[in-house]
Each structure stands twice: as C-alpha cells, then as structure tokens.
Tab-separated table of N, CA and C in Angstrom:
chain	number	residue	atom	x	y	z
A	23	UNK	N	17.743	16.108	-12.932
A	23	UNK	CA	17.830	14.598	-12.783
A	23	UNK	C	16.772	14.322	-11.670
A	24	UNK	N	16.055	13.452	-11.942
A	24	UNK	CA	14.983	12.858	-11.003
A	24	UNK	C	15.564	12.056	-9.804
A	25	UNK	N	15.466	12.055	-8.793
A	25	UNK	CA	15.846	11.242	-7.625
A	25	UNK	C	14.883	11.164	-6.644
A	26	UNK	N	14.684	9.768	-6.077
A	26	UNK	CA	14.287	9.352	-4.928
A	26	UNK	C	15.202	8.943	-3.968
A	27	UNK	N	15.262	9.296	-2.709
A	27	UNK	CA	16.220	8.985	-1.705
A	27	UNK	C	15.494	8.729	-0.540
A	28	UNK	N	15.783	7.280	-0.041
A	28	UNK	CA	15.082	6.946	1.251
A	28	UNK	C	16.181	7.048	2.303
A	29	UNK	N	15.406	7.161	3.463
A	29	UNK	CA	16.109	7.386	4.671
A	29	UNK	C	15.390	6.499	5.558
A	30	UNK	N	15.869	6.508	7.055
A	30	UNK	CA	15.307	5.997	8.306
A	30	UNK	C	15.353	4.439	8.575
A	31	UNK	N	16.123	3.929	7.684
A	31	UNK	CA	16.294	2.217	8.067
A	31	UNK	C	17.217	1.854	9.047
A	32	UNK	N	17.354	0.958	9.450
A	32	UNK	CA	18.346	0.748	10.377
A	32	UNK	C	18.118	-0.670	11.341
A	33	UNK	N	18.638	-1.029	12.229
A	33	UNK	CA	18.275	-2.316	13.000
A	33	UNK	C	17.387	-2.131	14.235
A	34	UNK	N	16.473	-2.752	14.361
A	34	UNK	CA	15.448	-2.651	15.412
A	34	UNK	C	15.077	-4.111	16.122
A	35	UNK	N	14.647	-4.129	17.067
A	35	UNK	CA	14.316	-5.467	17.720
A	35	UNK	C	12.954	-5.764	17.514
A	36	UNK	N	12.533	-7.155	17.315
A	36	UNK	CA	11.183	-7.364	17.017
A	36	UNK	C	10.204	-6.653	18.061
A	37	UNK	N	9.149	-6.013	17.409
A	37	UNK	CA	8.112	-5.636	18.195
A	37	UNK	C	8.523	-3.939	18.178
A	38	UNK	N	9.553	-3.462	17.665
A	38	UNK	CA	9.848	-2.131	17.451
A	38	UNK	C	9.075	-1.302	16.137
A	39	UNK	N	9.555	-0.126	16.180
A	39	UNK	CA	9.020	0.864	15.072
A	39	UNK	C	10.241	1.453	14.378
A	40	UNK	N	9.987	1.571	13.134
A	40	UNK	CA	10.640	2.507	12.331
A	40	UNK	C	9.952	3.368	11.326
A	41	UNK	N	10.242	4.539	11.002
A	41	UNK	CA	9.746	5.302	10.093
A	41	UNK	C	10.753	5.676	8.796
A	42	UNK	N	10.076	5.202	7.703
A	42	UNK	CA	10.965	5.507	6.398
A	42	UNK	C	10.387	6.750	6.038
A	43	UNK	N	11.480	7.773	5.189
A	43	UNK	CA	11.088	8.615	4.571
A	43	UNK	C	11.620	8.495	2.970
A	44	UNK	N	10.882	9.109	2.143
A	44	UNK	CA	11.359	9.253	0.608
A	44	UNK	C	11.313	10.447	0.043
A	45	UNK	N	12.542	11.167	-0.056
A	45	UNK	CA	12.404	12.439	-0.687
A	45	UNK	C	12.612	12.505	-2.052
A	46	UNK	N	11.946	13.252	-2.582
A	46	UNK	CA	11.975	13.450	-4.146
A	46	UNK	C	12.467	14.645	-4.509
A	47	UNK	N	13.417	14.688	-5.706
A	47	UNK	CA	13.865	15.987	-6.056
A	47	UNK	C	14.010	15.795	-7.541
A	48	UNK	N	14.109	16.981	-8.214
A	48	UNK	CA	14.126	16.954	-9.887
A	48	UNK	C	12.790	17.200	-10.603
A	49	UNK	N	11.636	16.770	-9.860
A	49	UNK	CA	10.386	17.063	-10.302
A	49	UNK	C	9.449	16.717	-9.381
A	50	UNK	N	8.226	17.458	-9.311
A	50	UNK	CA	7.182	17.253	-8.517
A	50	UNK	C	6.407	16.161	-8.561
A	51	UNK	N	6.350	15.236	-7.538
A	51	UNK	CA	5.432	14.164	-7.446
A	51	UNK	C	4.095	14.133	-6.938
A	52	UNK	N	3.642	15.171	-6.689
A	52	UNK	CA	2.173	15.713	-6.173
A	52	UNK	C	1.141	14.988	-6.774
A	53	UNK	N	1.420	14.725	-8.120
A	53	UNK	CA	0.017	14.220	-8.886
A	53	UNK	C	0.464	12.488	-8.943
A	54	UNK	N	1.505	11.963	-8.644
A	54	UNK	CA	1.859	10.519	-8.931
A	54	UNK	C	1.434	9.718	-7.789
A	55	UNK	N	0.879	8.515	-8.253
A	55	UNK	CA	0.922	7.391	-7.141
A	55	UNK	C	2.127	7.033	-6.673
A	56	UNK	N	2.285	6.930	-5.649
A	56	UNK	CA	3.773	6.324	-4.967
A	56	UNK	C	3.604	4.988	-3.991
A	57	UNK	N	4.681	4.185	-3.915
A	57	UNK	CA	4.676	3.009	-3.467
A	57	UNK	C	5.960	2.842	-2.593
A	58	UNK	N	5.868	1.518	-1.764
A	58	UNK	CA	6.845	0.892	-1.123
A	58	UNK	C	6.961	-0.288	-1.667
A	59	UNK	N	7.978	-0.831	-2.020
A	59	UNK	CA	8.401	-2.361	-2.227
A	59	UNK	C	9.625	-2.741	-1.093
A	60	UNK	N	9.614	-3.982	-1.072
A	60	UNK	CA	10.986	-4.645	-0.333
A	60	UNK	C	11.328	-5.762	-0.944
A	61	UNK	N	12.692	-5.859	-0.660
A	61	UNK	CA	13.429	-7.263	-1.134
A	61	UNK	C	14.276	-7.723	0.027
A	62	UNK	N	13.710	-8.862	0.437
A	62	UNK	CA	14.602	-9.553	1.477
A	62	UNK	C	15.555	-10.656	1.170
A	63	UNK	N	16.230	-10.998	1.949
A	63	UNK	CA	17.623	-11.836	1.547
A	63	UNK	C	16.935	-13.277	0.688
A	64	UNK	N	17.608	-13.286	-0.497
A	64	UNK	CA	17.190	-14.354	-1.241
A	64	UNK	C	15.736	-14.452	-1.828
A	65	UNK	N	15.142	-13.460	-1.787
A	65	UNK	CA	13.607	-13.251	-2.162
A	65	UNK	C	13.653	-12.385	-3.333
A	66	UNK	N	12.486	-12.314	-4.082
A	66	UNK	CA	11.977	-11.461	-5.132
A	66	UNK	C	11.629	-10.286	-4.239
A	67	UNK	N	11.666	-9.039	-5.386
A	67	UNK	CA	11.002	-7.903	-4.825
A	67	UNK	C	9.554	-7.936	-4.441
A	68	UNK	N	8.883	-7.306	-3.539
A	68	UNK	CA	7.568	-7.528	-3.326
A	68	UNK	C	6.946	-6.201	-3.019
A	69	UNK	N	5.511	-6.139	-3.341
A	69	UNK	CA	5.025	-4.920	-2.894
A	69	UNK	C	4.764	-4.809	-1.260
A	70	UNK	N	4.693	-3.558	-0.873
A	70	UNK	CA	4.464	-3.360	0.436
A	70	UNK	C	3.245	-2.574	0.697
A	71	UNK	N	3.212	-1.378	0.181
A	71	UNK	CA	2.151	-0.516	0.308
A	71	UNK	C	2.048	0.594	-0.866
A	72	UNK	N	1.123	1.205	-1.123
A	72	UNK	CA	0.881	2.374	-2.431
A	72	UNK	C	-0.281	3.290	-1.767
A	73	UNK	N	-0.201	4.357	-2.468
A	73	UNK	CA	-1.294	5.496	-2.107
A	73	UNK	C	-1.387	6.367	-3.457
A	74	UNK	N	-2.237	6.676	-3.531
A	74	UNK	CA	-2.700	7.707	-4.653
A	74	UNK	C	-2.238	9.089	-4.540
A	75	UNK	N	-2.406	9.918	-5.662
A	75	UNK	CA	-1.581	11.083	-5.656
A	75	UNK	C	-2.055	12.001	-4.519
A	76	UNK	N	-3.483	11.843	-3.829
A	76	UNK	CA	-3.896	12.742	-2.766
A	76	UNK	C	-3.928	11.889	-1.637
A	77	UNK	N	-3.344	10.545	-1.719
A	77	UNK	CA	-3.369	9.869	-0.146
A	77	UNK	C	-4.654	9.386	0.004
A	78	UNK	N	-5.772	9.545	-0.724
A	78	UNK	CA	-7.003	9.349	-0.425
A	78	UNK	C	-7.429	7.749	-0.735
A	79	UNK	N	-6.517	7.105	-1.420
A	79	UNK	CA	-6.592	5.513	-1.717
A	79	UNK	C	-5.282	5.057	-1.162
A	80	UNK	N	-5.363	4.150	-0.333
A	80	UNK	CA	-4.106	3.329	0.147
A	80	UNK	C	-4.273	2.070	0.095
A	81	UNK	N	-3.236	1.286	-0.096
A	81	UNK	CA	-3.386	-0.189	-0.404
A	81	UNK	C	-2.048	-0.836	0.376
A	82	UNK	N	-2.451	-2.169	0.846
A	82	UNK	CA	-1.330	-2.534	1.869
A	82	UNK	C	-1.345	-4.292	1.489
A	83	UNK	N	-0.075	-4.750	1.463
A	83	UNK	CA	0.147	-6.208	1.433
A	83	UNK	C	-0.423	-6.722	2.654
A	84	UNK	N	-1.154	-8.083	2.454
A	84	UNK	CA	-1.623	-8.612	3.640
A	84	UNK	C	-0.725	-8.820	4.900
A	85	UNK	N	0.572	-8.988	4.483
A	85	UNK	CA	1.567	-9.135	5.599
A	85	UNK	C	2.045	-8.267	6.235
A	86	UNK	N	1.427	-6.943	5.972
A	86	UNK	CA	1.834	-5.691	6.664
A	86	UNK	C	0.689	-4.839	7.145
A	87	UNK	N	-0.515	-5.492	6.758
A	87	UNK	CA	-1.800	-4.474	6.866
A	87	UNK	C	-1.996	-4.637	8.486
A	88	UNK	N	-2.294	-3.371	9.113
A	88	UNK	CA	-2.521	-3.105	10.363
A	88	UNK	C	-1.343	-2.736	11.296
A	89	UNK	N	-0.047	-2.952	10.560
A	89	UNK	CA	1.065	-2.667	11.284
A	89	UNK	C	1.904	-1.605	10.643
A	90	UNK	N	1.644	-1.402	9.132
A	90	UNK	CA	2.381	-0.344	8.496
A	90	UNK	C	1.508	0.816	8.102
A	91	UNK	N	1.856	1.864	7.846
A	91	UNK	CA	1.144	3.165	7.375
A	91	UNK	C	1.752	3.887	6.418
A	92	UNK	N	1.180	4.169	5.212
A	92	UNK	CA	2.005	4.921	4.311
A	92	UNK	C	1.140	6.626	4.440
A	93	UNK	N	2.246	7.263	3.967
A	93	UNK	CA	1.478	8.705	3.910
A	93	UNK	C	2.366	9.436	3.188
A	94	UNK	N	2.034	10.890	2.761
A	94	UNK	CA	2.842	11.541	1.753
A	94	UNK	C	2.418	12.963	2.327
A	95	UNK	N	3.521	13.859	1.961
A	95	UNK	CA	3.268	15.377	2.143
A	95	UNK	C	3.749	15.822	0.775
A	96	UNK	N	2.735	16.127	0.041
A	96	UNK	CA	3.182	16.946	-1.537
A	96	UNK	C	3.714	18.104	-1.240
A	97	UNK	N	3.513	18.924	-0.147
A	97	UNK	CA	4.208	20.420	-0.142
A	97	UNK	C	5.974	20.072	0.168
A	98	UNK	N	6.141	18.562	0.457
A	98	UNK	CA	7.626	18.638	0.825
A	98	UNK	C	8.163	17.777	-0.288
A	99	UNK	N	7.064	17.010	-1.086
A	99	UNK	CA	7.642	16.000	-1.892
A	99	UNK	C	8.266	14.932	-1.346
A	100	UNK	N	7.494	14.453	-0.091
A	100	UNK	CA	8.002	13.389	0.402
A	100	UNK	C	6.792	12.331	0.866
A	101	UNK	N	7.357	11.113	1.027
A	101	UNK	CA	6.443	10.129	1.165
A	101	UNK	C	7.134	9.491	2.386
A	102	UNK	N	6.210	8.800	3.215
A	102	UNK	CA	6.617	8.042	4.627
A	102	UNK	C	5.978	6.590	4.411
A	103	UNK	N	6.966	5.719	5.442
A	103	UNK	CA	6.195	4.588	5.635
A	103	UNK	C	6.271	4.191	7.233
A	104	UNK	N	5.509	4.419	7.941
A	104	UNK	CA	5.526	4.034	9.414
A	104	UNK	C	5.307	2.645	9.594
A	105	UNK	N	6.398	1.982	10.221
A	105	UNK	CA	6.316	0.640	10.500
A	105	UNK	C	6.475	0.164	11.841
A	106	UNK	N	5.436	-0.302	12.437
A	106	UNK	CA	4.933	-0.742	13.787
A	106	UNK	C	4.744	-2.344	14.123
A	107	UNK	N	4.904	-2.813	15.163
A	107	UNK	CA	5.126	-4.362	15.438
A	107	UNK	C	5.865	-4.987	14.344
A	108	UNK	N	7.174	-4.520	14.241
A	108	UNK	CA	8.149	-5.230	13.312
A	108	UNK	C	8.329	-6.618	13.784
A	109	UNK	N	8.568	-7.398	12.599
A	109	UNK	CA	8.907	-8.958	12.722
A	109	UNK	C	10.153	-9.111	11.854
A	110	UNK	N	10.903	-10.337	12.606
A	110	UNK	CA	12.000	-10.491	11.648
A	110	UNK	C	11.923	-10.676	10.142
A	111	UNK	N	10.586	-11.270	9.914
A	111	UNK	CA	10.366	-11.623	8.475
A	111	UNK	C	10.169	-10.246	7.759
A	112	UNK	N	10.137	-9.054	8.402
A	112	UNK	CA	10.154	-7.766	7.672
A	112	UNK	C	11.722	-7.178	7.257
A	113	UNK	N	12.314	-8.013	7.643
A	113	UNK	CA	13.965	-7.508	7.247
A	113	UNK	C	14.171	-7.442	5.818
A	114	UNK	N	14.645	-6.601	5.077
A	114	UNK	CA	14.623	-6.417	3.725
A	114	UNK	C	15.115	-5.117	3.211
A	115	UNK	N	15.702	-4.919	2.120
A	115	UNK	CA	15.799	-3.541	1.681
A	115	UNK	C	14.606	-3.108	1.069
A	116	UNK	N	14.241	-1.816	1.639
A	116	UNK	CA	12.924	-1.232	1.277
A	116	UNK	C	13.106	-0.203	0.126
A	117	UNK	N	12.489	-0.030	-0.847
A	117	UNK	CA	12.467	0.772	-1.835
A	117	UNK	C	11.219	1.714	-1.999
A	118	UNK	N	11.276	2.946	-2.412
A	118	UNK	CA	10.241	3.779	-2.724
A	118	UNK	C	10.189	4.110	-4.254
A	119	UNK	N	8.879	4.269	-4.707
A	119	UNK	CA	8.842	4.422	-6.100
A	119	UNK	C	7.691	5.173	-6.300
A	120	UNK	N	7.720	5.887	-7.627
A	120	UNK	CA	6.880	6.883	-7.973
A	120	UNK	C	6.462	6.821	-9.391
A	121	UNK	N	5.171	6.894	-9.688
A	121	UNK	CA	4.641	6.328	-11.069
A	121	UNK	C	5.201	7.047	-12.173
A	122	UNK	N	5.273	8.422	-12.001
A	122	UNK	CA	5.761	9.303	-13.119
A	122	UNK	C	4.749	9.659	-14.078
A	123	UNK	N	3.835	10.448	-13.538
A	123	UNK	CA	2.752	11.019	-14.120
A	123	UNK	C	1.453	10.950	-13.504
A	124	UNK	N	0.265	11.589	-13.666
A	124	UNK	CA	-0.873	11.682	-13.000
A	124	UNK	C	-1.608	10.472	-13.382
A	125	UNK	N	-2.089	10.037	-12.028
A	125	UNK	CA	-2.987	8.751	-12.106
A	125	UNK	C	-4.022	8.724	-11.083
A	126	UNK	N	-5.248	8.525	-11.367
A	126	UNK	CA	-6.181	8.618	-9.881
A	126	UNK	C	-6.203	7.509	-9.006
A	127	UNK	N	-5.653	6.369	-9.487
A	127	UNK	CA	-5.554	5.268	-8.728
A	127	UNK	C	-4.133	4.976	-7.885
A	128	UNK	N	-3.998	3.624	-7.472
A	128	UNK	CA	-2.850	3.193	-6.985
A	128	UNK	C	-2.756	1.895	-7.331
A	129	UNK	N	-1.291	1.432	-7.512
A	129	UNK	CA	-0.984	0.120	-8.172
A	129	UNK	C	-0.022	-0.548	-7.242
A	130	UNK	N	-0.056	-1.983	-7.372
A	130	UNK	CA	0.551	-2.744	-6.504
A	130	UNK	C	1.787	-3.626	-7.385
A	131	UNK	N	1.903	-3.365	-8.594
A	131	UNK	CA	2.783	-4.006	-9.153
A	131	UNK	C	4.274	-3.104	-9.532
A	132	UNK	N	5.107	-3.557	-9.628
A	132	UNK	CA	6.510	-2.823	-9.644
A	132	UNK	C	6.630	-2.043	-11.210
A	133	UNK	N	5.898	-2.708	-12.333
A	133	UNK	CA	6.061	-2.105	-13.563
A	133	UNK	C	5.105	-1.010	-13.794
A	134	UNK	N	4.316	-0.536	-12.581
A	134	UNK	CA	3.546	0.706	-12.801
A	134	UNK	C	4.343	2.011	-12.751
A	135	UNK	N	5.465	1.702	-11.999
A	135	UNK	CA	6.455	2.830	-11.349
A	135	UNK	C	7.487	3.127	-11.983
A	136	UNK	N	7.842	4.245	-12.556
A	136	UNK	CA	8.920	4.693	-13.422
A	136	UNK	C	10.192	4.997	-12.519
A	137	UNK	N	9.979	5.762	-11.258
A	137	UNK	CA	11.003	6.242	-10.598
A	137	UNK	C	11.357	5.295	-9.479
A	138	UNK	N	12.372	5.033	-8.967
A	138	UNK	CA	12.723	4.221	-7.944
A	138	UNK	C	14.121	4.746	-7.138
A	139	UNK	N	13.872	4.728	-5.829
A	139	UNK	CA	14.982	4.877	-4.848
A	139	UNK	C	15.953	3.802	-4.835
A	140	UNK	N	17.040	4.097	-4.138
A	140	UNK	CA	18.256	3.210	-4.230
A	140	UNK	C	18.021	2.185	-2.885
A	141	UNK	N	17.054	2.464	-2.202
A	141	UNK	CA	16.902	1.563	-1.159
A	141	UNK	C	17.334	1.637	0.144
A	142	UNK	N	16.845	1.394	1.172
A	142	UNK	CA	17.116	1.235	2.392
A	142	UNK	C	17.244	0.178	3.208
A	143	UNK	N	18.279	-0.213	4.093
A	143	UNK	CA	18.182	-1.411	4.812
A	143	UNK	C	17.239	-1.537	6.076
A	144	UNK	N	16.451	-2.514	6.108
A	144	UNK	CA	15.669	-2.578	7.601
A	144	UNK	C	16.079	-3.922	8.000
A	145	UNK	N	16.533	-4.002	9.307
A	145	UNK	CA	16.967	-5.359	9.698
A	145	UNK	C	16.189	-5.380	11.153
A	146	UNK	N	15.535	-6.611	11.330
A	146	UNK	CA	14.454	-6.684	12.453
A	146	UNK	C	15.153	-7.856	13.197
A	147	UNK	N	15.556	-7.554	14.608
A	147	UNK	CA	16.303	-8.903	15.196
A	147	UNK	C	15.298	-9.471	15.987
A	148	UNK	N	15.356	-10.807	16.402
A	148	UNK	CA	14.473	-11.593	17.046
A	148	UNK	C	14.942	-11.539	18.660
C-alpha cells in the first residue's frame, strides 16, 4: 500500500519557521516529481511548491517565493518544505503529493499527482 505521511505542522507565531516532512512508503518515489499544496479555511486547495525527480527543477507559488524552500532526499524517500517568515495567511492544511511515475519536469496543478498525504495543519498566529 502506497502511503505519504506528512509531519512537522503546528502552531507558530508570525515570522517564525516550520519544516514539514513527507515520508513515502510502499514504493520508491525517487523518479517522481513531488509537490506541496495547501488548503486554507474556506479556500480551495492551492499549489505551494514542486520539484523534479532529482531536485534540479523547483517551482514556487508567488505567495511563498523567497520564504519557502522545497527539497528531497531520495535515499530516504522523503521530501521537505522549509517555511520561513511565516505569515497568518500561510495558515492551512498542507499536503504532499507525488506524481506516480517518472517525469523529467515538475507540475503546479493537482491533477498531475497521483499520490497524496493526509495533510498536516499549520497555524500562524499574528
């Protein structure tokens, strides 16, 4: 059974940092593009960041560019999202996703990803 499990969410004050992790099991994701999405209260799920299978290509939503950093450790089958200078508007449930098969690029739309985690809550207080 393929699983993606996020961790590292929590409550943080504005200006603080959090590091989210997403551990995969059931198959290797070393050749998959992976991504983070989020869904805030009363909002639709939105793209946050993605990276290619080897981490050579990264892409960020404008709202997080310069503050968030995506990375991956293929040997550990794990991906990360380092979030700095957090703002109250970053409050959301954060989801990791994996494409499900080799691709050379990276993608910013949810439909490109086959596997999803259950989400981890990030709350930023003002």
